[in-house]
Amino acid sequence: MGRVVVVSNRVAVPRRGEPAAGGLAVALKDMLKASGGLWFGWSGETRPETRPETRAGATLEPRRQRSAGIDYATIDLSEADLKGFYAGYSNNTLWPLFHFRLGLMEYDRREAASYRKVNRDFAQALLPLLGPEDTIWIHDYQLIPMAAELRALGAKQRIGFFLHIPFPPWAVLSALPDAERLLRDLLAYDLIGVQTRRDLSGMLNCFQDGLGLVPDATGGVRGEVAGQMRRAQLSAHPIGIDTRGFATLARKAAYGPETQRLAASLGGRSLIVGAERLDYTKGLPHRMRGFAALLARFPEHLNKVTYLQVAARSRNEVASYRNLRRELDQLAGRINGDYAEFDWTPVRYVARAVARDTLAGFYRAARVGLVTPLRDGMNLVAKEYVAAQDPDDPGVLVLSSFAGAAESMEGALLVNPLDAEAVAEQLDRALKMPLAERRERWDSMMRGLEEQTATRWAESFLAELEELPIPEQDVFWETPARN
Ligand code: ADQ
């Protein structure tokens, strides 16, 4: 039996004094521990341009570490890679494009080349560490071409890919000058996992309209990559959280000093909570406008409800993120200016990360979890909010229908985040919802969360990958007869 080798742009190498990792990292680590596996990726460090490894054609020597039964191998990126591959093509081209934000997408051929180079560097650095029986699982949009690069170097192992963010249909993806190449790169994988049925239909539509490949009856596509015929299986594997673990964390945190201080400061008012990275996909300005509409249209909530938004700063090197920050500062200031009383601040806006257990306690203290991204692969905050609730007196989740989580969380009040009035109406409904309905909705969501955990997600993806026929089998390397 071979190992599982996980590859992701950032590697969660445990460091002393660091807060506990989230559910996703824990699920991957458990799986790696069980298979004696390896986690490979970027160290998060940059290296000077003058180092010999930076020269074209040189292979980077990964830094090896072992911790709690898992091997880690990491490489540094150069400043130029960081700019072109990471801030540029990954976060300023693919991220907005995959989130349907063509107006924010920028494109630069040098950044596209840097993206490809870093994927080649990753493949070259990983190849010598691989055994013939290993199963490789590559994560997310930063590393789409990595399997094609590994195949070009002769790798025959099973390679799976999971996309954490949405995948748009061809009408959107075709705006990318390299769209066809990116789709061909995907064919180098044996299994491509996406979050939802919506992403799956987006991807199948791209293969069909972009490359003219008709999916077979079992959801696979066959096509040529690097002179070889290959078949990639496509399927949806919605990610989950460590539901029990998070519920326990929240129960304990409710007695912690932060949640106690928060509760005391509310003076008996209801709390609406929002938490995310400060990212334009999360719909934060729309959410603030929705909250303002609540106060304008339903004045019975004035001085009775407080909205706490914690937004961890993110990707400050990209201009659209700095602009968002400015917009939010202004909006929060304006709403408070319009509605605050000397003893009540309607919007509490905290632009930084908070500890995981503190966040869990805040979720539990909130009558409403307000999760309204404009697009999101899944959205774990929605799941964490539900897991954190007190079963005897649960709060209500108001959720964007554009979050992947909406496909499986039927107990939420769904909303189109672009419609401020609709957000206000759903907030009003959530704040007034009787206990019996809150319980019923929460029960149905919690049952789903207990089934669909992060561990189940990792297991089901790998089980599907490992059941697929070995790529070396002849049928995968023949050119099919043309008809
Ligand atoms: P993200 O876009 O980062 O993930 P999400 O799934 O919501 O979004 O996960 C965010 C995590 O950060 C949660 O665990 C949350 O608790 C934590 N967090 C949020 N705000 C915080 C704050 N202010 N301080 C501290 N922690 C905070 C990407 C995709 C998602 C997909 C995940 C997993 O964009 O759609 O669900 O990957 O596949």
XYZ file of C-alpha atoms and ligand atoms in Angstrom:
521
model
C 0.000 0.000 0.000
C 1.316 3.418 -0.920
C 1.023 6.621 1.022
C -1.307 9.510 0.512
C 0.563 12.617 -0.612
C -1.331 15.866 -0.131
C -0.230 18.918 -2.101
C -1.536 22.384 -1.345
C -0.267 25.881 -1.919
C 0.120 26.526 1.808
C 1.144 23.706 4.114
C -0.132 23.659 7.684
C 3.199 22.661 9.293
C 2.550 22.691 13.043
C 4.449 25.465 14.819
C 4.841 25.844 18.518
C 2.548 28.424 20.079
C 0.239 28.520 17.067
C -3.528 28.221 17.592
C -5.197 24.883 16.814
C -5.818 24.247 13.121
C -9.313 24.284 11.607
C -11.413 21.243 10.648
C -10.014 20.901 7.134
C -6.363 20.745 8.247
C -7.285 18.333 11.029
C -9.139 15.997 8.629
C -6.228 15.984 6.186
C -3.720 15.386 8.961
C -5.724 12.468 10.374
C -5.792 10.916 6.942
C -2.059 11.493 6.410
C -1.244 10.023 9.792
C -3.223 6.878 8.994
C -1.374 6.325 5.694
C 2.106 7.425 6.888
C 1.661 10.224 4.390
C 3.411 13.331 3.155
C 2.194 16.938 2.879
C 3.948 19.001 0.225
C 3.688 22.680 -0.742
C 4.842 26.244 -0.229
C 6.451 27.052 3.110
C 4.952 30.538 3.234
C 8.542 31.910 3.033
C 10.236 33.749 0.192
C 13.818 33.186 -0.946
C 16.195 35.756 -2.412
C 16.294 35.912 -6.230
C 20.042 35.293 -6.298
C 19.896 31.784 -4.819
C 20.930 29.119 -7.390
C 17.534 27.346 -7.253
C 15.954 30.447 -8.779
C 17.786 29.798 -12.082
C 15.630 28.303 -14.816
C 15.842 24.511 -14.950
C 17.231 24.069 -11.434
C 15.221 21.818 -9.108
C 14.290 23.135 -5.714
C 15.323 21.064 -2.743
C 12.339 20.797 -0.393
C 12.776 21.340 3.332
C 11.822 18.136 5.173
C 10.245 17.952 8.605
C 8.426 15.290 10.570
C 5.786 16.082 13.150
C 3.147 13.925 14.885
C 3.544 11.019 12.431
C 3.373 13.172 9.265
C 6.181 14.092 6.856
C 6.202 17.634 5.566
C 8.172 18.833 2.549
C 8.057 22.530 1.736
C 9.680 24.850 -0.761
C 10.118 28.614 -0.682
C 8.938 30.893 -3.475
C 10.951 33.746 -4.935
C 9.651 37.310 -4.674
C 8.941 37.223 -8.423
C 6.919 33.977 -8.081
C 4.982 35.414 -5.212
C 4.023 38.397 -7.338
C 3.300 36.563 -10.586
C 2.000 33.154 -9.503
C 0.356 33.972 -6.195
C -0.782 37.608 -5.980
C -1.115 37.838 -9.764
C -2.518 34.870 -11.639
C -3.925 32.909 -8.676
C -5.520 35.746 -6.743
C -6.065 38.457 -9.328
C -7.038 36.322 -12.327
C -8.403 32.913 -11.305
C -9.981 33.925 -7.967
C -12.265 36.655 -9.379
C -12.960 34.626 -12.543
C -14.007 31.481 -10.683
C -16.201 33.649 -8.430
C -17.979 35.138 -11.500
C -16.396 38.598 -11.047
C -15.157 39.346 -14.555
C -15.007 43.074 -13.804
C -12.320 42.448 -11.172
C -10.295 39.956 -13.201
C -6.949 41.115 -14.533
C -4.751 39.248 -16.956
C -1.031 39.467 -17.651
C 0.880 36.954 -19.793
C 3.946 37.173 -17.571
C 1.830 36.223 -14.565
C 0.305 33.327 -16.518
C 3.856 32.150 -17.297
C 4.848 32.491 -13.644
C 1.824 30.376 -12.616
C 2.921 27.639 -14.983
C 6.564 27.870 -13.886
C 5.702 27.511 -10.201
C 3.492 24.513 -10.979
C 6.439 22.978 -12.867
C 8.777 23.769 -9.940
C 6.345 22.073 -7.563
C 6.141 18.995 -9.824
C 9.932 18.785 -10.176
C 10.496 19.150 -6.455
C 7.834 16.579 -5.557
C 8.699 13.893 -8.131
C 11.835 12.510 -6.382
C 9.825 12.110 -3.148
C 7.133 9.921 -4.743
C 6.850 6.128 -4.581
C 5.174 4.151 -7.395
C 2.215 3.174 -5.208
C 1.511 6.622 -3.776
C -1.811 8.357 -4.297
C -1.461 12.088 -4.851
C -4.150 14.574 -3.858
C -3.637 18.132 -5.117
C -5.699 21.019 -3.747
C -7.170 24.152 -5.241
C -6.942 26.694 -8.003
C -3.307 27.645 -7.450
C -2.188 24.190 -8.597
C -4.454 23.169 -11.499
C -1.588 22.444 -13.970
C 0.487 20.462 -11.477
C -0.764 17.010 -12.555
C -0.060 17.794 -16.224
C 3.464 18.835 -15.189
C 3.893 15.637 -13.166
C 2.600 13.539 -16.103
C 5.057 15.295 -18.425
C 7.832 14.173 -16.056
C 6.541 10.580 -16.265
C 4.410 10.285 -13.095
C 1.954 7.380 -13.470
C 0.423 7.457 -9.984
C -3.231 8.134 -9.338
C -3.671 11.882 -9.016
C -6.784 13.535 -7.642
C -7.695 17.228 -7.548
C -10.114 19.063 -5.304
C -11.311 22.574 -6.097
C -12.361 24.438 -2.952
C -13.863 27.398 -4.818
C -16.698 27.525 -7.399
C -16.244 26.562 -11.047
C -18.059 28.770 -13.574
C -19.715 27.678 -16.832
C -18.024 28.269 -20.202
C -19.807 31.605 -20.798
C -17.714 32.962 -17.882
C -14.550 30.821 -18.065
C -14.039 31.629 -21.742
C -13.058 35.197 -20.733
C -9.703 33.718 -19.675
C -7.220 33.719 -22.545
C -5.784 30.384 -21.292
C -9.172 28.769 -20.632
C -8.729 25.833 -23.014
C -5.271 25.068 -21.711
C -6.526 25.094 -18.133
C -9.275 22.622 -19.060
C -6.728 20.358 -20.773
C -4.594 20.533 -17.615
C -7.552 19.191 -15.655
C -7.672 16.111 -17.894
C -4.334 14.993 -16.419
C -6.158 14.141 -13.166
C -7.872 10.811 -12.568
C -10.483 12.366 -10.293
C -11.625 15.987 -10.130
C -13.689 16.841 -7.063
C -15.770 19.994 -6.720
C -17.946 21.211 -3.868
C -21.451 21.145 -5.369
C -23.668 19.943 -8.184
C -23.691 23.524 -9.493
C -19.871 23.491 -9.848
C -20.044 20.077 -11.458
C -22.471 21.259 -14.095
C -20.276 24.354 -14.658
C -17.229 22.181 -15.258
C -19.020 19.676 -17.497
C -20.384 22.592 -19.502
C -16.817 23.917 -19.947
C -15.504 20.570 -21.169
C -18.380 20.326 -23.578
C -18.521 23.876 -24.940
C -14.843 24.735 -24.480
C -13.155 21.532 -25.632
C -16.001 19.722 -27.376
C -15.707 16.756 -24.999
C -18.992 15.011 -24.278
C -19.186 13.582 -20.746
C -19.784 9.816 -20.541
C -22.681 8.209 -18.668
C -20.772 8.025 -15.368
C -19.612 11.657 -15.333
C -16.165 11.291 -16.843
C -14.523 13.112 -19.726
C -11.956 11.695 -22.086
C -9.454 13.787 -23.927
C -5.885 14.208 -25.003
C -3.284 15.700 -22.721
C 0.434 15.826 -23.566
C -0.077 13.402 -26.462
C -1.913 10.812 -24.362
C -5.587 9.946 -24.124
C -6.830 10.149 -20.575
C -10.103 9.950 -18.730
C -10.906 12.207 -15.780
C -13.795 11.347 -13.484
C -15.726 14.362 -12.174
C -17.763 14.347 -8.983
C -19.104 16.562 -6.222
C -17.683 16.031 -2.717
C -19.105 18.740 -0.445
C -16.677 19.581 2.343
C -17.765 19.555 5.992
C -16.390 20.502 9.397
C -15.498 18.607 12.557
C -19.088 19.007 13.738
C -18.834 17.387 17.165
C -15.481 19.015 17.895
C -16.788 22.454 16.985
C -19.952 22.001 19.049
C -17.819 21.115 22.079
C -15.541 24.101 21.467
C -18.551 26.438 21.371
C -20.135 24.947 24.489
C -16.954 25.555 26.464
C -16.284 28.958 24.920
C -19.724 30.163 26.039
C -18.274 30.322 29.583
C -14.990 31.894 28.436
C -14.120 35.510 29.257
C -14.591 36.849 25.683
C -18.118 35.503 25.204
C -19.068 36.599 28.709
C -17.774 40.109 28.004
C -19.615 40.186 24.690
C -22.885 39.042 26.298
C -22.591 41.620 29.087
C -21.893 44.404 26.573
C -25.062 43.638 24.601
C -27.313 44.689 27.463
C -29.961 42.097 26.552
C -30.044 43.006 22.832
C -30.100 40.285 20.166
C -26.844 39.646 18.311
C -26.355 39.114 14.581
C -22.900 37.731 13.778
C -20.838 37.642 10.589
C -17.268 36.293 10.257
C -14.985 35.862 7.291
C -11.801 36.829 5.574
C -12.076 40.376 4.290
C -12.767 39.314 0.703
C -14.969 40.859 -1.980
C -16.601 37.471 -2.659
C -18.088 37.471 0.835
C -20.558 40.276 0.101
C -19.687 42.402 3.150
C -20.830 45.799 1.811
C -24.118 44.243 0.621
C -24.579 42.697 4.039
C -24.070 46.031 5.780
C -26.601 47.609 3.428
C -29.017 44.743 4.227
C -28.605 45.434 7.938
C -29.172 49.157 7.362
C -32.369 48.250 5.445
C -33.523 46.226 8.467
C -33.192 49.273 10.701
C -34.890 51.529 8.153
C -37.808 49.230 7.316
C -38.414 47.542 10.664
C -37.887 50.277 13.285
C -39.007 47.902 16.067
C -35.419 46.541 15.964
C -33.840 49.942 16.689
C -31.780 49.727 19.863
C -32.796 46.024 20.148
C -30.235 44.354 17.890
C -26.467 44.582 17.392
C -24.574 43.352 14.349
C -21.020 42.147 15.019
C -18.838 41.635 11.967
C -15.381 40.095 12.428
C -13.414 40.244 9.191
C -9.849 38.935 9.119
C -7.634 41.005 6.818
C -6.538 39.128 3.735
C -4.464 39.606 0.533
C -3.536 43.194 1.270
C -1.146 43.123 -1.692
C -4.106 43.128 -4.123
C -5.670 46.569 -4.781
C -9.294 45.330 -4.878
C -8.876 44.101 -1.289
C -7.569 47.463 -0.086
C -10.503 49.202 -1.787
C -12.957 46.871 -0.060
C -11.448 47.733 3.297
C -11.992 51.434 2.632
C -15.600 50.878 1.525
C -16.434 48.893 4.658
C -14.870 51.448 6.985
C -17.092 54.095 5.391
C -20.268 51.996 5.415
C -19.946 50.947 9.055
C -19.256 54.575 9.994
C -22.278 55.812 8.056
C -24.739 53.259 9.492
C -23.559 54.011 13.003
C -23.751 57.738 12.316
C -27.326 57.374 11.063
C -28.721 55.036 13.720
C -26.540 54.896 16.852
C -27.800 56.101 20.223
C -25.529 57.292 23.021
C -25.878 53.811 24.556
C -26.124 51.666 21.389
C -23.774 51.062 18.456
C -25.670 49.102 15.779
C -22.598 47.857 13.849
C -19.518 46.550 15.623
C -16.913 46.036 12.960
C -13.677 44.265 13.963
C -11.215 44.023 11.062
C -8.990 41.257 12.386
C -8.794 37.537 13.018
C -10.007 36.202 16.348
C -9.092 32.912 18.021
C -11.094 29.895 16.902
C -12.656 29.233 20.293
C -13.561 32.901 20.728
C -15.322 32.819 17.363
C -17.174 29.646 18.378
C -18.410 31.390 21.540
C -19.537 34.432 19.515
C -21.502 32.199 17.140
C -23.254 30.579 20.088
C -24.132 33.934 21.614
C -25.729 35.132 18.352
C -29.444 34.822 17.619
C -28.671 35.108 13.889
C -25.713 33.930 11.795
C -25.547 36.169 8.724
C -23.603 34.469 5.925
C -24.183 36.184 2.602
C -21.347 35.651 0.114
C -21.905 36.701 -3.505
C -20.304 33.358 -4.473
C -18.618 30.748 -2.329
C -17.348 27.225 -2.959
C -18.898 25.933 0.257
C -18.595 28.385 3.212
C -17.561 26.754 6.445
C -18.720 29.659 8.622
C -22.344 28.686 7.858
C -21.649 25.153 9.088
C -19.677 26.294 12.136
C -22.461 28.687 13.150
C -25.016 25.873 13.164
C -22.710 23.424 14.979
C -22.043 26.052 17.672
C -25.705 26.556 18.666
C -27.292 25.615 21.971
C -29.684 22.753 21.029
C -32.275 24.052 23.516
C -32.295 27.596 22.154
C -30.674 27.607 18.710
C -30.174 30.668 16.546
C -31.164 31.067 12.895
C -28.875 30.936 9.869
C -29.536 33.494 7.112
C -27.607 32.154 4.138
C -26.873 33.325 0.610
C -28.252 31.037 -2.059
C -24.896 31.553 -3.854
C -22.908 29.732 -1.139
C -22.201 26.067 -1.880
C -23.540 25.350 1.622
C -27.040 26.362 0.451
C -27.308 23.092 -1.513
C -27.298 21.044 1.672
C -28.593 23.397 4.410
C -32.307 23.491 3.846
C -33.053 24.690 7.363
C -31.444 28.070 6.626
C -33.351 31.164 5.514
C -31.999 31.566 2.000
C -31.500 34.992 0.507
C -30.139 36.726 -2.572
C -27.450 38.980 -1.025
C -27.749 41.557 -3.813
C -31.262 42.405 -2.646
C -30.858 44.525 0.513
C -34.616 44.513 1.143
C -34.702 40.705 0.999
C -31.787 40.521 3.474
C -33.712 42.883 5.770
C -36.872 40.738 5.502
C -35.038 37.517 6.287
C -33.238 39.166 9.221
C -36.577 40.374 10.568
C -38.037 36.883 10.166
C -35.014 35.298 11.875
C -35.151 37.719 14.821
C -38.853 36.996 15.344
C -38.795 33.234 14.719
C -40.487 31.176 17.462
C -38.447 28.600 19.348
C -40.257 25.566 17.859
C -39.412 26.598 14.285
C -35.835 27.471 15.236
C -35.401 24.011 16.739
C -36.914 22.232 13.763
C -34.700 24.071 11.294
C -31.589 23.604 13.410
C -32.248 19.863 13.904
C -32.491 19.244 10.180
C -29.245 21.122 9.480
C -27.385 19.502 12.373
C -28.298 16.008 11.141
C -26.750 16.858 7.788
C -23.614 18.286 9.420
C -23.128 15.180 11.533
C -23.183 13.031 8.413
C -21.115 15.282 6.175
C -17.992 15.960 8.259
C -14.535 16.987 7.083
C -13.309 13.453 7.797
C -16.074 11.914 5.687
C -15.251 14.332 2.888
C -11.572 13.286 2.847
C -12.435 9.590 3.112
C -15.044 9.637 0.368
C -12.798 11.558 -2.040
C -9.882 9.188 -1.509
C -12.072 6.091 -1.661
C -13.398 7.197 -5.042
C -9.891 8.000 -6.277
C -8.462 4.695 -5.128
C -11.259 2.702 -6.736
C -10.604 4.175 -10.164
C -8.693 1.976 -12.622
C -4.917 2.508 -12.581
C -4.018 5.084 -15.237
C -1.383 2.847 -16.843
C -4.044 0.422 -18.060
C -3.919 0.324 -21.821
C -7.335 1.735 -22.418
C -6.245 5.049 -20.934
C -3.291 5.431 -23.214
C -4.839 4.469 -26.538
C -6.211 6.969 -28.973
C -9.861 6.044 -29.527
C -11.061 5.100 -32.984
C -12.649 8.113 -34.627
C -16.142 7.740 -36.012
P -12.575 30.509 2.755
O -12.902 31.411 1.611
O -11.462 30.945 3.601
O -12.330 29.014 2.260
P -14.681 29.493 4.670
O -15.081 28.191 4.124
O -15.831 30.257 5.207
O -13.966 30.451 3.618
O -13.633 29.260 5.840
C -13.154 30.312 6.616
C -12.566 29.815 7.929
O -11.919 30.907 8.574
C -13.612 29.287 8.883
O -13.126 28.134 9.524
C -13.803 30.441 9.893
O -14.083 30.035 11.203
C -12.474 31.124 9.870
N -12.661 32.591 10.084
C -13.499 33.408 9.416
N -13.401 34.673 9.877
C -12.491 34.652 10.845
C -11.958 35.668 11.713
N -12.323 36.935 11.630
N -11.034 35.266 12.601
C -10.636 33.983 12.662
N -11.094 32.997 11.882
C -12.014 33.323 10.984
C -12.255 28.359 0.967
C -13.466 28.560 0.046
C -14.743 28.142 0.772
C -14.624 26.692 1.256
C -13.320 26.471 2.015
C -13.084 25.001 2.320
O -13.535 29.915 -0.391
O -15.872 28.275 -0.083
O -15.705 26.398 2.113
O -12.202 26.942 1.270
O -13.181 24.197 1.188
